[in-house]
Amino acid sequence: MSNGNGQSGLVKWIDERLPVFTFMQHELNDYPTPKNLSYWWNFGSLAGFVLVVMIVTGIMLAMNYTPHVDYAFDSVERIMRDVNYGWLLRYIHMNGGSMFFIVVYIHIFRGLYYGSYKSPRELLWMLGVIILILMMATAFMGYVLPWGQMSFWGATVITNLFSAIPLIGEDVVTWLWGGFAVENPTLNRFYSLHYLFPFLIVGVVVLHMVALHTTKSNNPLGIDAKGPQDTIPFHPYYTMKDYFGIGVFLIFFAGFVFFAPNFFGEPDNYIEADPLVTPPHIVPEWYFLPYYAILRAFTEDYFLYVPISWLMSAKLAGVIAMFGSIFVLFALPWLDTSPVRSARFRPIYKQFFWLFLINCFILGVVGAKAPDDQVFTWFEGFQYVHLGQITTAYYFFHFLILFPLLGKLERPKPIPKSISEPVLPGGGTVAAGAAAKPMEKA
Amino acid sequence: MMRRAGFLTTLAALGLFASQTAQAAGDAHPIPSQEWSHSGLFGTFDQAQLQRGFTVYQNVCAGCHSLRLVAYRNLAAIGLTEDEIKAVAAEQEVDGEPDEDGEPTTRPAIPADRFVPPFPNEQAARAANGGSMPPDLSLMTKARIGGPDYLYALLVGYQDEAPEGVEMGEGMSYNIYYPGNQIAMAAPLAEGAVDYADGTEASVEQMAKDVTAFLSWAAEPELEDRKRMGVKVLLFLIVLTGLFYAVKKKVWADVH
């Protein structure tokens, strides 16, 4: 590829009429990037890479898949057994879903740690949340397509959630199903939308990139680049670093695809869907487990529910909380009142960040367990549903109460003057109070 | 759920959770793990074992259990010759094309056909099995928690007498590894139930092991290709990533 400096006549001719080469030169080569990005900044480009892998393998799987309740399960097995390298395509796609969520969750937690959602990156962050929501919808519908037991019962449980909506709930569910049960019309529309949504994701990813290249990348110090001494061009520095990241990621990915392809899966999904047989434990894929735990935390006697029990059913409260746990992310830029971005300079927030991460892991474990199982053998009566209720309460406490309070109460550490001189001359002579001044605009 | 046991046990080891796995109703015993030639990074199937397992499937399981996702031609992968495969297939009748008068016909199965199920439909299968449906075995080792270990345990886990105080349902057998312990399938394997062509002694354990290996192959016929390719892919990726790292270091040498 030409570098767009006009060496080639054809490139010049095109570029004068449609400046694609200039654009690529600007955004992919010259794009000034903070020079101190750590490996945690690899996960954005990695997510883009996985998206491409998923679309390519998905299109090829679609060539061999039959979206009909009588043939879907068998057509997937035909891919596994008779299509050339079909098992490879299917295992890449199936594990790719889990990889996508691993990468994106790390990307999101990086943003939380380094305050990447704060001014001026609010819209960049919100576009990211939209991508997450689209991904979740896509993954949910994709999981239904093999038409195994967990596909069917997962779809039944999740679509039934909408019946909690007052007055119109039942009608909404019928409308979603295209009938009076999860049946062939449901499978057909899920297939259609599962094909469509990834391209919507591509669209939002483009907007995410435009916003990123406008506000520029955040960095581990959370301070703005002051000039050329703080940045390096994207190419070759970060292209090369991203290649290395992709290599490491592919080793991890290939390990699952080739040696433990069903690690993330449920054995029940190798049994064809049967509306007459309910599996003993209906569990969603691992990346939905924390939300599932939040949903199931809302029982009649849950202390968060009791005050609002006159207003709505516990089921509706659970559904609202589950969706709310994602939608609250849209409000983060305004819930967080601290002017300091990076947790490196926020000693108290940093502790709570790790607590929140552990809390999310526990929510995931709770989501995988039967609600009335005992958590500890030595603590009679403490069930997973109780653990889920505590961790659910913390989840919302963290964002809704802690975030606004910490910004006011916490004394941030002194912030370095610039990226290129991260160590303060004289060793922290800047008064702690000075750090509380509002962050300068980009 | 249990596939994530590794992660959960890690948490348990951290002291966060008691390591009590959610066992289904009944006191099912923990499944002991077995040695399988096809496990591990370089695992491959043992062809002689697969053929013995196929003998067990044909003579013991096939009377009630279908294997509908496997085609007779696939048996070439476990070392059957073309003629042997043709002979195995020809033992079964399948629907043919209508004749010139439009009357339905049947014909002997050919290698391209899938294994012909023992019963024409679910009702017939249930009627012949006291109301229970013998599940299809094509994906059995992937469709149960514990995989081949579970299947083997189930086959050898029968007890003649239910323990004191356990009320058995009509026609049910007691199995220590089956969730709930009451299973509609009577103990399928008895000493010497099959004659192995290679002279191996047909003990219950031997047959259970062989047929489980065969069904593991039936569920994952791509397993050997997958692992062979996986080793090459990993080696390639490790070298490639090493090169990426070296170039990255070189490129970044002048920053700071």
XYZ file of C-alpha atoms in Angstrom:
698
model
C 0.000 0.000 0.000
C 1.209 3.484 -0.798
C 1.678 5.859 2.074
C -0.416 8.515 0.394
C 2.365 11.040 -0.141
C 1.474 10.994 -3.777
C 4.360 8.961 -5.183
C 2.031 6.955 -7.352
C 0.087 8.845 -10.005
C -3.018 6.751 -9.505
C -2.952 7.252 -5.752
C -2.572 10.998 -6.261
C -5.424 11.061 -8.777
C -7.737 9.239 -6.400
C -6.645 11.159 -3.335
C -7.396 14.536 -4.924
C -10.948 13.385 -5.590
C -11.517 11.148 -2.581
C -8.897 11.644 0.138
C -8.893 8.072 1.471
C -5.105 7.866 1.417
C -4.665 11.135 3.246
C -7.256 9.934 5.730
C -5.432 6.660 6.340
C -2.120 8.481 6.631
C -3.635 10.753 9.269
C -5.592 8.247 11.290
C -3.519 5.083 11.034
C 0.039 6.379 10.620
C 0.441 9.830 12.084
C -2.280 9.627 14.752
C -0.432 11.104 17.737
C -0.661 8.641 20.618
C 0.545 9.129 24.189
C 3.910 7.430 24.440
C 3.225 5.877 27.845
C 0.366 3.505 26.990
C 0.639 0.195 28.818
C -0.396 -3.210 27.497
C -3.874 -2.598 28.941
C -4.344 -0.327 25.920
C -4.013 -3.313 23.564
C -7.512 -4.540 24.209
C -9.311 -1.990 22.038
C -7.609 -3.062 18.843
C -7.874 -6.680 20.007
C -11.646 -6.308 20.293
C -11.721 -4.957 16.738
C -9.678 -7.939 15.610
C -12.048 -10.415 17.277
C -15.021 -8.643 15.702
C -13.525 -9.257 12.257
C -12.797 -12.911 13.110
C -16.386 -13.371 14.279
C -17.876 -11.789 11.172
C -15.692 -13.812 8.792
C -16.302 -17.171 10.501
C -19.952 -16.280 11.023
C -20.556 -15.578 7.339
C -18.990 -18.917 6.436
C -21.033 -20.763 9.055
C -24.181 -19.108 7.729
C -23.481 -20.702 4.343
C -23.918 -24.113 5.946
C -26.469 -23.495 8.668
C -30.234 -24.135 8.402
C -32.413 -21.887 10.590
C -35.284 -24.270 11.158
C -36.213 -26.009 14.393
C -36.169 -29.418 12.684
C -32.772 -28.967 11.029
C -30.778 -26.414 13.023
C -29.184 -28.860 15.465
C -28.360 -31.371 12.723
C -27.025 -28.702 10.390
C -24.575 -27.597 13.080
C -23.466 -31.204 13.508
C -23.151 -31.508 9.742
C -20.814 -28.497 9.892
C -18.848 -30.266 12.637
C -18.606 -33.576 10.780
C -18.962 -33.134 7.024
C -18.073 -29.568 6.049
C -14.382 -29.136 5.261
C -12.799 -27.593 8.351
C -16.330 -26.923 9.571
C -15.329 -27.961 13.100
C -12.592 -25.345 12.976
C -14.943 -22.581 11.837
C -17.530 -23.509 14.401
C -15.109 -23.830 17.301
C -13.453 -20.509 16.388
C -16.851 -18.805 16.284
C -18.118 -20.484 19.437
C -15.003 -19.727 21.494
C -14.631 -16.392 19.721
C -17.775 -15.246 21.505
C -16.172 -15.911 24.865
C -12.898 -14.327 23.718
C -14.787 -11.220 22.584
C -16.290 -10.777 26.030
C -12.988 -11.446 27.826
C -11.280 -8.799 25.696
C -14.120 -6.275 25.968
C -14.509 -6.734 29.729
C -10.792 -6.095 30.207
C -11.128 -3.048 27.924
C -14.029 -1.742 30.034
C -12.292 -2.327 33.369
C -9.217 -0.561 32.000
C -11.481 2.391 31.238
C -12.863 2.263 34.774
C -9.422 2.154 36.356
C -7.907 4.962 34.333
C -11.032 7.132 34.198
C -11.280 6.938 30.422
C -14.974 7.863 30.603
C -14.341 11.343 31.976
C -14.459 14.620 30.119
C -13.866 14.985 27.235
C -14.437 11.290 26.475
C -18.049 10.909 27.636
C -19.441 10.132 24.194
C -16.560 7.795 23.407
C -17.456 5.859 26.559
C -21.185 5.894 25.856
C -20.645 4.568 22.342
C -18.642 1.787 23.960
C -21.573 0.942 26.232
C -23.826 0.788 23.159
C -21.357 -1.649 21.579
C -21.496 -3.773 24.736
C -25.300 -3.871 24.648
C -25.317 -4.798 20.954
C -22.730 -7.496 21.636
C -24.847 -8.965 24.399
C -27.923 -9.069 22.186
C -25.899 -10.647 19.381
C -24.346 -13.236 21.668
C -27.673 -14.133 23.211
C -29.316 -14.687 19.833
C -26.297 -16.543 18.487
C -26.405 -18.962 21.396
C -29.973 -19.890 20.430
C -29.035 -20.893 16.872
C -27.547 -24.391 17.531
C -30.947 -25.229 19.008
C -29.635 -27.314 21.875
C -31.362 -27.640 25.223
C -29.599 -24.621 26.720
C -30.276 -22.591 23.553
C -33.963 -23.261 23.826
C -34.347 -22.881 27.570
C -32.057 -19.863 27.736
C -34.170 -18.197 25.062
C -37.342 -19.149 26.910
C -36.154 -17.784 30.259
C -34.733 -14.540 28.899
C -37.604 -13.673 26.555
C -40.040 -14.451 29.376
C -38.423 -11.659 31.402
C -40.303 -9.170 29.286
C -43.582 -10.544 30.599
C -42.767 -8.685 33.834
C -43.555 -5.391 32.085
C -46.927 -4.252 33.481
C -50.001 -4.414 31.227
C -48.285 -5.087 27.900
C -45.716 -7.658 29.084
C -47.460 -10.753 27.755
C -48.101 -9.113 24.399
C -44.482 -8.041 24.131
C -43.350 -11.627 24.704
C -45.736 -12.964 22.053
C -44.459 -10.299 19.693
C -40.823 -11.249 20.385
C -41.527 -14.936 19.869
C -43.643 -14.492 16.771
C -46.011 -17.004 18.315
C -47.063 -18.424 21.646
C -43.816 -20.219 22.483
C -40.166 -20.180 21.473
C -40.656 -21.847 18.098
C -39.578 -21.723 14.485
C -40.453 -18.026 13.949
C -38.329 -17.178 17.003
C -35.358 -19.090 15.631
C -35.765 -17.429 12.235
C -35.832 -13.887 13.547
C -32.941 -14.541 15.915
C -30.930 -15.831 12.981
C -31.779 -12.795 10.895
C -30.904 -10.389 13.701
C -27.790 -12.326 14.673
C -26.562 -11.684 11.131
C -27.581 -8.013 11.200
C -26.321 -6.878 14.597
C -22.589 -7.424 14.017
C -22.785 -4.887 11.192
C -24.527 -2.448 13.507
C -21.608 -3.060 15.869
C -19.209 -2.229 13.037
C -21.079 1.041 12.538
C -20.895 2.000 16.187
C -17.235 0.934 16.291
C -16.562 3.443 13.491
C -18.207 6.171 15.585
C -16.225 4.971 18.625
C -13.047 5.401 16.538
C -14.062 8.855 15.299
C -14.685 9.935 18.883
C -11.369 8.407 19.966
C -9.400 10.167 17.266
C -11.090 13.443 18.179
C -10.446 13.339 21.920
C -7.293 11.213 21.534
C -6.326 8.267 23.715
C -6.294 8.459 27.482
C -3.166 7.057 29.130
C -2.081 5.489 32.433
C -1.349 8.897 33.971
C -4.760 10.194 32.943
C -3.318 13.598 31.973
C -3.510 15.238 28.562
C -0.628 15.200 26.148
C 0.947 18.663 26.267
C 2.765 18.523 22.974
C 4.810 16.462 20.544
C 7.247 15.457 23.295
C 4.437 13.453 24.931
C 3.251 11.567 21.859
C 4.513 9.187 19.230
C 2.934 8.354 15.883
C 0.614 5.370 15.935
C 2.646 3.659 13.241
C 5.031 1.912 13.679
C 4.988 2.092 17.500
C 1.484 1.009 18.356
C 0.848 -1.006 15.213
C 3.805 -3.173 16.200
C 2.724 -3.333 19.828
C -0.775 -4.323 18.722
C 0.617 -7.066 16.474
C 2.470 -8.493 19.439
C -0.706 -8.302 21.515
C -2.674 -10.083 18.808
C -0.010 -12.811 18.731
C -0.260 -13.435 22.469
C -4.037 -13.349 22.261
C -4.103 -15.837 19.372
C -2.024 -18.312 21.383
C -4.583 -18.088 24.194
C -7.486 -18.327 21.738
C -5.991 -21.276 19.821
C -5.393 -23.116 23.076
C -9.141 -23.241 23.629
C -10.147 -23.815 20.005
C -7.845 -26.785 19.514
C -7.475 -28.302 22.959
C -10.509 -27.365 25.058
C -13.145 -26.255 22.556
C -16.061 -26.937 24.873
C -14.540 -25.384 27.986
C -16.929 -22.421 27.960
C -19.919 -24.448 26.804
C -22.666 -26.347 28.544
C -22.891 -30.124 27.933
C -26.667 -29.731 27.769
C -26.328 -27.830 24.512
C -25.222 -31.032 22.790
C -28.729 -32.363 23.433
C -31.251 -31.215 20.851
C -33.859 -28.738 22.128
C -36.874 -30.434 23.664
C -39.718 -28.191 24.869
C -41.002 -31.033 27.049
C -37.800 -31.611 29.053
C -36.466 -28.825 31.278
C -32.739 -29.114 32.127
C -31.995 -29.326 35.886
C -29.968 -26.075 35.844
C -30.648 -23.418 33.258
C -27.576 -21.210 33.161
C -26.596 -18.590 30.624
C -23.154 -18.338 29.074
C -20.459 -17.256 31.546
C -20.372 -13.651 30.332
C -24.007 -13.180 31.377
C -23.682 -14.786 34.807
C -23.227 -11.564 36.849
C -26.378 -10.050 35.324
C -28.234 -13.306 35.887
C -27.225 -13.135 39.560
C -28.554 -9.574 39.786
C -31.824 -10.662 38.186
C -32.274 -13.515 40.636
C -31.263 -11.451 43.674
C -34.666 -9.764 43.707
C -36.790 -11.980 45.909
C -39.812 -10.908 47.944
C -37.728 -10.388 51.098
C -34.703 -8.660 49.517
C -33.955 -5.496 51.470
C -33.587 -3.468 48.272
C -36.963 -4.696 47.087
C -39.058 -4.345 50.265
C -39.224 -0.511 50.095
C -40.530 -0.635 46.519
C -42.692 -3.739 46.882
C -45.872 -1.645 46.764
C -44.816 -0.375 43.337
C -43.872 -3.473 41.358
C -43.374 -7.222 41.474
C -40.023 -8.627 42.555
C -39.615 -10.079 39.075
C -40.007 -6.676 37.437
C -37.611 -5.135 39.948
C -35.074 -7.849 39.070
C -35.463 -7.226 35.357
C -35.068 -3.472 35.826
C -32.008 -4.002 38.020
C -30.456 -6.351 35.473
C -30.842 -3.895 32.606
C -30.027 -1.049 34.985
C -26.692 -2.639 35.824
C -25.608 -1.927 32.236
C -27.488 1.304 31.652
C -25.926 2.843 34.766
C -22.665 2.821 32.803
C -24.064 5.561 30.555
C -24.215 7.862 33.572
C -20.689 7.194 34.845
C -19.140 10.362 33.406
C -21.544 12.377 35.567
C -21.689 10.091 38.583
C -17.939 10.335 39.017
C -17.255 13.767 40.476
C -13.494 13.432 40.786
C -11.514 15.627 38.380
C -8.633 13.127 38.470
C -8.820 10.421 35.823
C -6.254 7.772 36.663
C -6.698 5.576 39.741
C -2.933 5.863 40.169
C -3.536 9.203 41.834
C -6.722 8.183 43.609
C -5.628 6.043 46.555
C -9.122 5.302 47.856
C -10.833 4.820 44.501
C -8.090 2.373 43.594
C -9.033 0.126 46.534
C -12.681 0.267 45.640
C -11.904 -0.511 42.013
C -10.412 -3.860 43.020
C -13.265 -4.487 45.428
C -15.697 -3.857 42.576
C -13.816 -6.269 40.310
C -13.910 -9.006 42.962
C -17.583 -8.221 43.515
C -18.244 -8.803 39.805
C -16.441 -12.163 39.955
C -18.535 -13.211 42.938
C -21.688 -12.165 41.082
C -20.543 -14.432 38.268
C -20.092 -17.381 40.618
C -23.508 -16.732 42.154
C -25.050 -16.669 38.665
C -23.666 -20.147 37.998
C -24.999 -21.680 41.211
C -28.450 -22.813 42.207
C -29.840 -19.940 44.356
C -30.656 -22.109 47.369
C -27.300 -23.912 47.537
C -25.240 -23.301 50.661
C -22.260 -20.986 50.160
C -20.250 -22.293 53.114
C -20.499 -25.712 54.689
C -19.890 -24.114 58.083
C -22.448 -21.312 57.807
C -25.912 -22.821 57.883
C -28.621 -20.906 56.063
C -26.366 -18.605 53.996
C -27.375 -19.387 50.435
C -26.060 -18.182 47.090
C -29.110 -15.998 46.669
C -28.066 -14.119 49.831
C -24.532 -13.700 48.544
C -26.054 -12.451 45.289
C -28.158 -9.919 47.165
C -25.157 -8.492 48.985
C -23.035 -8.290 45.844
C -25.913 -6.811 43.839
C -26.352 -4.120 46.459
C -22.626 -3.368 46.321
C -22.698 -3.183 42.515
C -25.170 -0.323 42.598
C -23.712 1.233 45.751
C -20.356 1.439 43.984
C -21.669 3.465 41.060
C -24.575 5.390 42.538
C -23.230 6.348 45.965
C -19.510 5.760 46.112
C -18.687 7.424 42.775
C -20.265 10.813 43.615
C -18.984 10.736 47.213
C -15.384 9.728 46.515
C -14.821 12.660 44.195
C -15.684 14.982 47.064
C -14.021 13.159 49.954
C -10.866 11.702 48.464
C -7.577 13.602 48.473
C -5.835 12.703 45.227
C -2.083 12.332 45.069
C -0.072 15.032 43.265
C -0.426 14.748 39.514
C 2.627 14.901 37.231
C 3.015 17.951 35.029
C 3.262 16.028 31.789
C 3.686 12.602 30.302
C 7.318 13.194 29.396
C 8.242 14.225 32.938
C 6.170 11.899 35.076
C 8.426 12.343 38.097
C 7.872 15.578 39.926
C 11.032 17.575 40.472
C 11.874 17.677 44.158
C 9.734 14.657 44.908
C 6.128 15.651 45.362
C 6.466 19.322 46.273
C 3.107 20.111 44.755
C 0.607 20.587 47.536
C -2.007 17.875 47.691
C -4.751 20.459 47.445
C -3.493 21.583 44.073
C -4.537 18.300 42.571
C -8.126 19.103 43.264
C -8.168 21.864 40.650
C -10.362 21.002 37.694
C -8.687 19.062 34.983
C -7.708 21.162 31.988
C -9.720 20.705 28.836
C -8.124 19.012 25.854
C -21.389 -25.605 34.735
C -18.949 -28.169 36.007
C -16.557 -27.403 33.160
C -15.749 -24.252 35.031
C -14.926 -26.272 38.104
C -11.276 -25.243 37.718
C -12.110 -21.589 38.177
C -14.497 -22.301 41.010
C -12.013 -24.467 42.845
C -9.462 -21.690 42.534
C -11.874 -19.402 44.293
C -12.581 -22.104 46.819
C -8.864 -22.473 47.434
C -8.733 -18.759 48.101
C -11.071 -19.461 50.966
C -13.963 -17.599 49.446
C -16.204 -20.574 49.014
C -16.586 -24.001 50.421
C -15.792 -26.376 47.587
C -19.135 -28.028 47.566
C -20.144 -28.679 44.005
C -23.837 -28.484 43.346
C -24.736 -32.145 43.117
C -28.045 -32.959 41.550
C -30.766 -34.538 43.618
C -29.690 -37.837 45.142
C -26.249 -38.637 46.418
C -24.497 -39.323 43.142
C -20.910 -40.411 43.736
C -18.116 -38.202 42.403
C -17.021 -39.449 38.986
C -13.550 -41.048 39.097
C -11.308 -39.967 36.235
C -9.937 -42.551 33.825
C -6.946 -42.701 31.518
C -7.990 -42.096 27.901
C -5.622 -42.428 24.977
C -7.350 -39.456 23.351
C -6.905 -37.014 26.218
C -4.006 -34.601 26.494
C -2.249 -32.360 24.012
C -1.093 -35.162 21.720
C -3.873 -37.673 22.471
C -5.012 -39.981 19.683
C -7.614 -42.711 19.508
C -6.526 -46.340 19.822
C -7.949 -47.931 16.659
C -8.048 -51.466 18.081
C -9.989 -50.120 21.047
C -12.400 -48.212 18.813
C -13.079 -51.378 16.819
C -13.722 -53.336 20.010
C -15.974 -50.521 21.167
C -17.835 -50.649 17.862
C -18.411 -54.387 18.433
C -19.898 -53.592 21.838
C -22.077 -50.835 20.387
C -23.376 -53.123 17.606
C -24.072 -56.098 19.867
C -25.219 -54.399 23.047
C -26.214 -50.740 22.639
C -27.616 -50.655 19.105
C -30.665 -52.694 20.125
C -32.099 -49.615 21.855
C -29.815 -46.603 21.189
C -29.527 -44.795 17.874
C -26.317 -43.220 16.566
C -27.992 -41.050 14.017
C -25.293 -38.450 13.345
C -22.662 -41.019 12.329
C -22.596 -42.439 8.792
C -21.432 -45.954 8.007
C -18.710 -44.479 5.778
C -17.255 -42.779 8.865
C -16.223 -46.221 10.120
C -13.264 -46.042 7.730
C -11.719 -43.724 10.306
C -11.625 -46.504 12.896
C -9.992 -48.882 10.457
C -12.838 -50.826 8.855
C -12.280 -51.733 5.190
C -14.677 -50.671 2.456
C -16.111 -54.174 2.199
C -16.605 -54.447 5.939
C -18.394 -51.102 5.951
C -20.629 -52.177 3.074
C -21.480 -55.352 4.951
C -22.276 -53.484 8.177
C -24.519 -51.060 6.283
C -26.274 -53.752 4.264
C -27.609 -55.385 7.410
C -30.118 -52.513 7.676
C -33.052 -51.550 5.491
C -33.807 -47.915 4.698
C -36.521 -46.155 2.688
C -35.746 -46.121 -1.022
C -37.109 -44.093 -3.932
C -40.742 -44.767 -4.855
C -40.985 -47.377 -7.648
C -42.465 -46.596 -11.104
C -45.994 -47.066 -9.800
C -45.304 -44.630 -6.991
C -45.276 -47.323 -4.336
C -42.786 -46.801 -1.491
C -39.822 -49.181 -1.521
C -37.006 -50.084 0.799
C -33.387 -50.905 0.019
C -30.359 -52.092 1.998
C -28.387 -49.229 3.580
C -25.192 -48.114 1.842
C -22.023 -46.571 3.379
C -23.317 -43.047 2.671
C -26.323 -43.615 4.941
C -26.318 -42.629 8.594
C -26.654 -45.342 11.213
C -30.196 -46.648 11.001
C -32.000 -46.145 14.318
C -33.365 -49.240 16.091
C -36.884 -47.816 16.325
C -38.874 -46.032 13.608
C -40.012 -43.258 15.973
C -40.001 -42.095 19.585
C -43.304 -43.759 20.421
C -42.007 -47.140 19.297
C -38.810 -46.628 21.294
C -40.740 -45.756 24.436
C -43.200 -48.610 23.974
C -40.329 -51.086 23.807
C -38.528 -49.600 26.827
C -41.147 -49.340 29.512
C -41.985 -45.750 28.627
C -38.409 -44.437 28.673
C -36.627 -43.000 25.648
C -33.136 -44.422 25.112
C -31.124 -41.321 24.138
C -29.178 -41.057 20.901
C -25.506 -41.793 21.521
C -23.873 -39.685 18.763
C -22.875 -36.866 21.124
C -23.133 -38.644 24.450
C -19.604 -37.939 25.682
C -20.047 -34.216 24.949
C -23.573 -34.027 26.288
C -22.926 -35.138 29.850
C -21.012 -33.452 32.645
C -17.881 -35.526 33.128
C -17.810 -36.696 29.497
C -16.195 -40.119 28.892
C -15.392 -40.515 32.593
C -19.077 -40.231 33.402
C -20.113 -42.650 30.681
C -17.616 -45.268 31.858
C -18.649 -44.780 35.482
C -22.298 -45.174 34.544
C -21.655 -48.422 32.696
C -19.801 -49.993 35.624
C -21.812 -48.274 38.371
C -24.702 -50.707 38.631
C -25.523 -52.439 41.900
C -27.704 -55.530 42.113
C -29.462 -54.344 45.255
C -30.554 -50.820 46.084
C -29.273 -49.726 49.507
C -31.518 -50.225 52.506
C -34.488 -47.860 52.546
C -34.361 -46.792 48.887
C -37.700 -47.295 47.200
C -37.089 -48.339 43.585
C -39.518 -47.458 40.807
C -41.044 -50.088 38.557
C -38.385 -51.523 36.207
C -35.644 -49.200 37.506
C -32.064 -50.181 38.269
C -29.792 -48.775 40.943
C -26.694 -46.969 39.658
C -24.360 -45.153 42.016
C -23.252 -42.591 39.400
C -26.595 -41.754 37.791
C -28.165 -38.507 39.084
C -30.927 -39.689 41.415
C -29.501 -43.217 41.267
C -32.546 -44.722 39.558
C -31.986 -45.436 35.892
C -34.415 -46.988 33.426
C -31.625 -48.817 31.574
C -30.881 -52.232 33.076
C -27.182 -53.064 33.489
C -26.259 -53.416 29.804
C -22.913 -55.185 30.127
C -22.391 -58.691 31.447
C -19.151 -60.671 31.560
C -18.465 -62.047 28.069
C -21.410 -60.262 26.446
C -19.432 -59.943 23.204
C -16.726 -61.962 21.484
C -13.839 -59.664 20.630
C -12.260 -60.469 17.271
C -8.811 -59.696 18.687
C -9.236 -62.150 21.552
C -9.329 -59.511 24.295
C -11.177 -60.793 27.336
C -14.626 -59.174 27.439
C -14.826 -58.116 31.074
C -17.424 -55.505 32.042
C -14.673 -52.917 32.651
C -13.014 -53.713 29.321
C -16.247 -53.394 27.373
C -17.248 -50.215 29.217
C -13.851 -48.689 28.435
C -13.948 -49.737 24.781
C -17.469 -48.599 24.042
C -16.840 -45.278 25.789
C -13.769 -44.740 23.619
C -15.852 -45.591 20.543
C -18.551 -43.130 21.548
C -15.925 -40.460 22.239
C -14.813 -40.911 18.655
C -18.428 -40.823 17.451
C -18.945 -37.526 19.290
C -15.654 -35.949 18.216
C -14.500 -37.572 15.000
C -12.363 -34.488 14.320
C -10.399 -34.849 17.568
C -7.154 -36.191 16.078
C -7.124 -33.669 13.203
C -7.899 -30.920 15.658
C -5.064 -31.711 18.034
C -2.551 -32.313 15.255
C -3.408 -28.984 13.678
C -3.469 -27.333 17.086
C 0.124 -28.284 17.841
C 1.286 -26.854 14.511
C -0.775 -23.697 14.939
C 0.571 -23.111 18.444
C 4.177 -23.634 17.357
C 3.659 -21.226 14.460
C 2.004 -18.626 16.681
C 4.722 -18.844 19.304
C 7.428 -18.204 16.690
C 5.376 -15.426 15.059
C 4.669 -13.757 18.390
C 8.356 -14.015 19.301
C 9.220 -12.215 16.062
C 6.565 -9.587 16.728
C 8.064 -9.027 20.156
C 11.586 -8.700 18.771
C 10.457 -6.169 16.152
C 8.397 -4.301 18.717
C 11.423 -4.016 21.023
C 13.577 -2.788 18.162
C 10.993 -0.227 17.033
C 10.512 1.064 20.577
C 14.218 1.203 21.391
C 14.424 4.944 20.610
C 11.401 6.031 22.677
C 11.814 7.656 26.148
